[in-house]
């Protein structure tokens, strides 16, 4: 009787991590060598709404680690699919560490990277090693340094220098940080933001892109630099139609400078401009406070 | 008792090593079958009948399972927009991207040369990017920085970190 109890305690002790950090692992073949359990053929791993299918794996009981040495497909119940070359699962921490992978969210986006960590309890995905975000619907890619995807909040953070590029090069954005809020359909760019367009460059420390209305809004004083013109203002709103710029609205403390045949300087409260083929069509200034016209002489001197 | 434990350990380790050896052998065999050696590689990329770039290499091979080429001594010639040539010791060519490794040189038509050890070219967005350290050579000036992006038909180049100018003679 005592011997049976001891065996039962031993079995419970051996499988205690599985009881506290619940997961299941099935396979057609398995073998135990010392402290390691090998699984072969149609391996199926399940934990916390995640399921993984691969050819082989092994568990190191001492270190509470599961190795997946061959390519695998990891799926989350709610439409997230990961294709990876290899990875490990840390049982006690409930964390995946995956190498050379592509994460796909059905009909939304994909993220490729050299490494991916998944924290199961927090539904947090951290991508490092040249992560590339691809949204085929919106025809854009973002190249980042570190990407954090909070699945429960449907938010994606790009930390460090990130670069957004449209497939058709209609515009490109460099930003210190990017936050994609999928629920509210807003992309928030912060820290050294530069938006490059065919005709000008927008510089500001904070820019929001409202995807539903298809417009950009600068939230901190920004500069717009064109070939011969320069704008400065507290807030600018840029309206896009089919990815090409249609209208620009500027508000509060607008400074406009143009240097063609003459030098024009206008200080006003607001401005409204329309564009045709990404070039200024009409530019209207409201509540002008100051205006200056300097005629250029032929030798280039101002008068 | 002690000797039996030792014996058990030796057997366990031998079985493990045997399994590992078997596994490695099979992987190597599969990879060898999948590799196709390529010599004098030439490739051209067009978009709406406009030649965007051409790519050539001395040797390399194609890995069927990964649908990629691994090429050696690569030369990329940009035909559309800014004339740019890229040289690298090796390159991985995928369906949607080209990666350049080791002694990567990006030569611009205005005499600027960028030296790096890694470069990524994304075909969809027509963008060059690296996060690695770069040496910039322009006429007699030499500069150091980390990371750059080249886009808009290769007409725009943006450096991602502050650029340090240095004088080699000092």
PDB file of N, CA, C and O in Angstrom, chain A residues 259 263 294-297 299-303:
ATOM      1  N   UNK A 259       9.252  81.268 -52.414  1.00  0.00           N
ATOM      2  CA  UNK A 259      10.387  81.908 -53.061  1.00  0.00           C
ATOM      3  C   UNK A 259      10.478  81.453 -54.508  1.00  0.00           C
ATOM      4  O   UNK A 259      11.156  80.467 -54.810  1.00  0.00           O
ATOM      5  N   UNK A 263       9.631  86.948 -53.400  1.00  0.00           N
ATOM      6  CA  UNK A 263       9.613  86.311 -52.086  1.00  0.00           C
ATOM      7  C   UNK A 263       8.340  86.773 -51.366  1.00  0.00           C
ATOM      8  O   UNK A 263       8.124  87.967 -51.178  1.00  0.00           O
ATOM      9  N   UNK A 294       8.625  90.694 -51.486  1.00  0.00           N
ATOM     10  CA  UNK A 294       9.942  91.218 -51.859  1.00  0.00           C
ATOM     11  C   UNK A 294      10.221  90.830 -53.298  1.00  0.00           C
ATOM     12  O   UNK A 294      10.149  89.655 -53.653  1.00  0.00           O
ATOM     13  N   UNK A 295      10.457  91.852 -54.124  1.00  0.00           N
ATOM     14  CA  UNK A 295      10.718  91.560 -55.540  1.00  0.00           C
ATOM     15  C   UNK A 295      12.183  91.205 -55.725  1.00  0.00           C
ATOM     16  O   UNK A 295      13.060  91.883 -55.206  1.00  0.00           O
ATOM     17  N   UNK A 296      12.404  90.170 -56.471  1.00  0.00           N
ATOM     18  CA  UNK A 296      13.787  89.752 -56.730  1.00  0.00           C
ATOM     19  C   UNK A 296      14.303  90.461 -57.958  1.00  0.00           C
ATOM     20  O   UNK A 296      13.616  90.479 -58.996  1.00  0.00           O
ATOM     21  N   UNK A 297      15.454  91.059 -57.853  1.00  0.00           N
ATOM     22  CA  UNK A 297      16.085  91.660 -59.033  1.00  0.00           C
ATOM     23  C   UNK A 297      16.666  90.540 -59.899  1.00  0.00           C
ATOM     24  O   UNK A 297      16.786  89.396 -59.449  1.00  0.00           O
ATOM     25  N   UNK A 299      19.609  90.016 -60.783  1.00  0.00           N
ATOM     26  CA  UNK A 299      20.874  89.460 -60.274  1.00  0.00           C
ATOM     27  C   UNK A 299      20.676  88.673 -58.971  1.00  0.00           C
ATOM     28  O   UNK A 299      21.635  88.237 -58.342  1.00  0.00           O
ATOM     29  N   UNK A 300      19.393  88.524 -58.539  1.00  0.00           N
ATOM     30  CA  UNK A 300      19.097  87.695 -57.368  1.00  0.00           C
ATOM     31  C   UNK A 300      18.975  88.481 -56.074  1.00  0.00           C
ATOM     32  O   UNK A 300      18.572  87.945 -55.050  1.00  0.00           O
ATOM     33  N   UNK A 301      19.281  89.803 -56.078  1.00  0.00           N
ATOM     34  CA  UNK A 301      19.155  90.573 -54.834  1.00  0.00           C
ATOM     35  C   UNK A 301      17.686  90.910 -54.557  1.00  0.00           C
ATOM     36  O   UNK A 301      16.868  90.996 -55.477  1.00  0.00           O
ATOM     37  N   UNK A 302      17.353  91.104 -53.279  1.00  0.00           N
ATOM     38  CA  UNK A 302      15.974  91.407 -52.881  1.00  0.00           C
ATOM     39  C   UNK A 302      15.747  92.913 -52.856  1.00  0.00           C
ATOM     40  O   UNK A 302      16.657  93.680 -52.582  1.00  0.00           O
ATOM     41  N   UNK A 303      14.460  93.298 -53.155  1.00  0.00           N
ATOM     42  CA  UNK A 303      14.140  94.735 -53.152  1.00  0.00           C
ATOM     43  C   UNK A 303      12.793  94.933 -52.453  1.00  0.00           C
ATOM     44  O   UNK A 303      11.833  94.242 -52.771  1.00  0.00           O
TER      45      UNK A 303
END
